[in-house]
Coordinates of C-alpha atoms in Angstrom, one line a residue:
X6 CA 1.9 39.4 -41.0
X7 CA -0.1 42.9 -42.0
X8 CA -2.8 42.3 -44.1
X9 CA -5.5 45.0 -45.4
X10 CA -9.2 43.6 -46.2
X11 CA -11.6 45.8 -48.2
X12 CA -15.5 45.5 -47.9
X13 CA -17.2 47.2 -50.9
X14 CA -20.2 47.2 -52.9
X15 CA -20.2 45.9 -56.9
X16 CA -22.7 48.1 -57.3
X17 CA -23.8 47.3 -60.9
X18 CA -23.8 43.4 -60.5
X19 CA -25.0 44.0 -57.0
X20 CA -22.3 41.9 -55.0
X21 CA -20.7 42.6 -52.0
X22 CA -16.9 42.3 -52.7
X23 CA -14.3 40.9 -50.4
X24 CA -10.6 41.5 -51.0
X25 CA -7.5 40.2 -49.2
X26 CA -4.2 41.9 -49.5
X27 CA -0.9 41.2 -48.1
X28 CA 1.8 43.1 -46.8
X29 CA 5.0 42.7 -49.0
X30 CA 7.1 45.4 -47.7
X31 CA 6.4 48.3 -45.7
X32 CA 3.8 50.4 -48.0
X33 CA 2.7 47.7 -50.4
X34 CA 0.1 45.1 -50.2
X35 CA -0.4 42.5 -53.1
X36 CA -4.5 41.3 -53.4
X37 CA -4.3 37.6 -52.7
X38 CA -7.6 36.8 -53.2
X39 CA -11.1 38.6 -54.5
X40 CA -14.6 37.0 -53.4
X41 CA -17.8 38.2 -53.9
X42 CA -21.3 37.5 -52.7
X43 CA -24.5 37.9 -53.8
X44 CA -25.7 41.2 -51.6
X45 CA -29.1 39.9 -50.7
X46 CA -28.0 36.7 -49.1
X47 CA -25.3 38.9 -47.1
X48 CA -28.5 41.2 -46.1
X49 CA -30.3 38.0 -45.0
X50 CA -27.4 37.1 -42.9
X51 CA -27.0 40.5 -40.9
X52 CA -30.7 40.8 -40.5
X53 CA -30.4 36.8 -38.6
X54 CA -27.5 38.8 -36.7
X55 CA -25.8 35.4 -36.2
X56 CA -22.3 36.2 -36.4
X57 CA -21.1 33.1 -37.0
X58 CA -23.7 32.3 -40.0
X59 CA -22.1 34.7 -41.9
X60 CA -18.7 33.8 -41.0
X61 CA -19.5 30.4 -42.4
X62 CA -21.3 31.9 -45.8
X63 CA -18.3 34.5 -46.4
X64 CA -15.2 31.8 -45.6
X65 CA -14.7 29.8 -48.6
X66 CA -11.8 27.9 -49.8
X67 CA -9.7 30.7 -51.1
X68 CA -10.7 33.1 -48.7
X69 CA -10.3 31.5 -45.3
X70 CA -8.9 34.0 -42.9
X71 CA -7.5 33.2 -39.4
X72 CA -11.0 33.0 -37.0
X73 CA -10.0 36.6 -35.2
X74 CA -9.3 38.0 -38.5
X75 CA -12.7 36.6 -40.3
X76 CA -14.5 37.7 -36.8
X77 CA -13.8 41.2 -37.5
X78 CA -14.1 41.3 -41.1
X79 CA -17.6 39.7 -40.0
X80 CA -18.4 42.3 -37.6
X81 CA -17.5 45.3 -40.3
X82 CA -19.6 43.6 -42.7
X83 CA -22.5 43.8 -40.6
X84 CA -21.8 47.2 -39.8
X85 CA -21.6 47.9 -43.6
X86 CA -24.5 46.2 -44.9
X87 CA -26.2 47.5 -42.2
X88 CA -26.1 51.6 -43.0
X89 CA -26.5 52.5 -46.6
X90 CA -24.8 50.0 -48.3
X91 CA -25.3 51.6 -52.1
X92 CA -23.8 55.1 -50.5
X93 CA -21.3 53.3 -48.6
X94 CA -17.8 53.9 -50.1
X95 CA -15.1 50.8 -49.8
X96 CA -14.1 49.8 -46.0
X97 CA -10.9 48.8 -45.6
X98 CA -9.7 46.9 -42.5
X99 CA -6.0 46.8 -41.1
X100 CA -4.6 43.7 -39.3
X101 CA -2.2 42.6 -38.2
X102 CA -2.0 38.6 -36.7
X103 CA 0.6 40.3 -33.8
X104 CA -1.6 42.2 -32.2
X105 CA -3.5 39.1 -31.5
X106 CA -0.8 37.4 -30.3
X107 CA 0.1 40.0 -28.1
X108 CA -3.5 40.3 -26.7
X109 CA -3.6 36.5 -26.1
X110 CA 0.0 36.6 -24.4
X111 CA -1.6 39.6 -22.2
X112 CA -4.5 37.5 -21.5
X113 CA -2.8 34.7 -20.4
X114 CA -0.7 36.8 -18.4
X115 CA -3.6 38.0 -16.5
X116 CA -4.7 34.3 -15.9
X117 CA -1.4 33.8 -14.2
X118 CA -1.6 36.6 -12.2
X119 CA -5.0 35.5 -11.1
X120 CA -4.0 31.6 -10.1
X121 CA -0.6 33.4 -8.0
X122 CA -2.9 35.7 -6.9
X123 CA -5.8 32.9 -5.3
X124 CA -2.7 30.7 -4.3
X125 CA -1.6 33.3 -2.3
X126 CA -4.6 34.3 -0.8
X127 CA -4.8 30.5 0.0
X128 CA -1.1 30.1 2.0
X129 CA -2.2 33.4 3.7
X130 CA -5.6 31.6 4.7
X131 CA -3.5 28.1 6.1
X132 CA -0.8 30.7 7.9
X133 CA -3.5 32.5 10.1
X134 CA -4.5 29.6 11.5
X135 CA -1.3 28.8 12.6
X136 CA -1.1 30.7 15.8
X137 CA -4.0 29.3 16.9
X138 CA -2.8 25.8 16.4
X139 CA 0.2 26.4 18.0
X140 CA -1.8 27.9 21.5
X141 CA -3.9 24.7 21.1
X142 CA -0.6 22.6 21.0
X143 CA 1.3 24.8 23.7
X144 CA -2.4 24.5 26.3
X145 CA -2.5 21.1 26.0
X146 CA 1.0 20.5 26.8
X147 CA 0.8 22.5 29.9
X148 CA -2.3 20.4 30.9
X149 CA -0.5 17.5 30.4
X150 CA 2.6 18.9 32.8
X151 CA 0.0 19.3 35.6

């Protein structure tokens, strides 16, 4: 599912504003939920520039966004609250939950690759010493002829 997420500043009640929309059809988003936080605490948070502090303070039970979702809504609040927040105009995020899927599908792709990858380096390790084996078997059958 597509879903938009805009960062902004309530200026005149000094709030930082959260606001989930989702896709509905393919140009329109409907706002499922509004939060807002008290901009000082939020400015506390980034300054502690523990990530998942603020992903703790921002998640509440209405807004509770999938953990790769809230992890970049984190990181672009940072990055908001960070430059001049009061000049700042609204920052509005993009995503979509299928790029992650695909990125974890790639990953563990990759992983895959990388176990076929070290098993066959392994067979090729047992099959080099093969010839050598089979000289050792092949000598000692000839010293047992004599």
């Amino acid at each position: 599912m597509k879903q938009k997420f805009i960062i902004q500043l309530n200026k005149d009640k000094k709030e930082l504003l959260l606001e989930e929309y989702s896709q509905l059809e393919r140009e329109s988003y409907s706002l499922v939920c509004r939060e807002s936080y008290d901009i000082e605490e939020v400015k506390k948070l980034v300054k502690q520039k523990d990530i998942n502090s603020l992903i703790e303070f921002i998640r509440t039970d209405n807004f509770f966004p999938v953990y790769e979702f809230i992890k970049v809504i984190a990181e672009n609040v940072m990055k908001y609250v960070k430059s001049k927040v009061e000049e700042q105009e609204p920052k509005e995020l993009f995503l979509d939950d299928l790029d992650f899927i695909k990125k974890e599908i790639v990953e563990e792709e990759e992983k895959i690759d990388d176990i076929e990858d070290s098993l066959l380096l392994e067979d090729e390790m047992d099959t080099a010493d093969i010839p050598k084996k089979i000289l050792s078997i092949n000598s000692s059958k000839n010293d047992d002829d004599d």
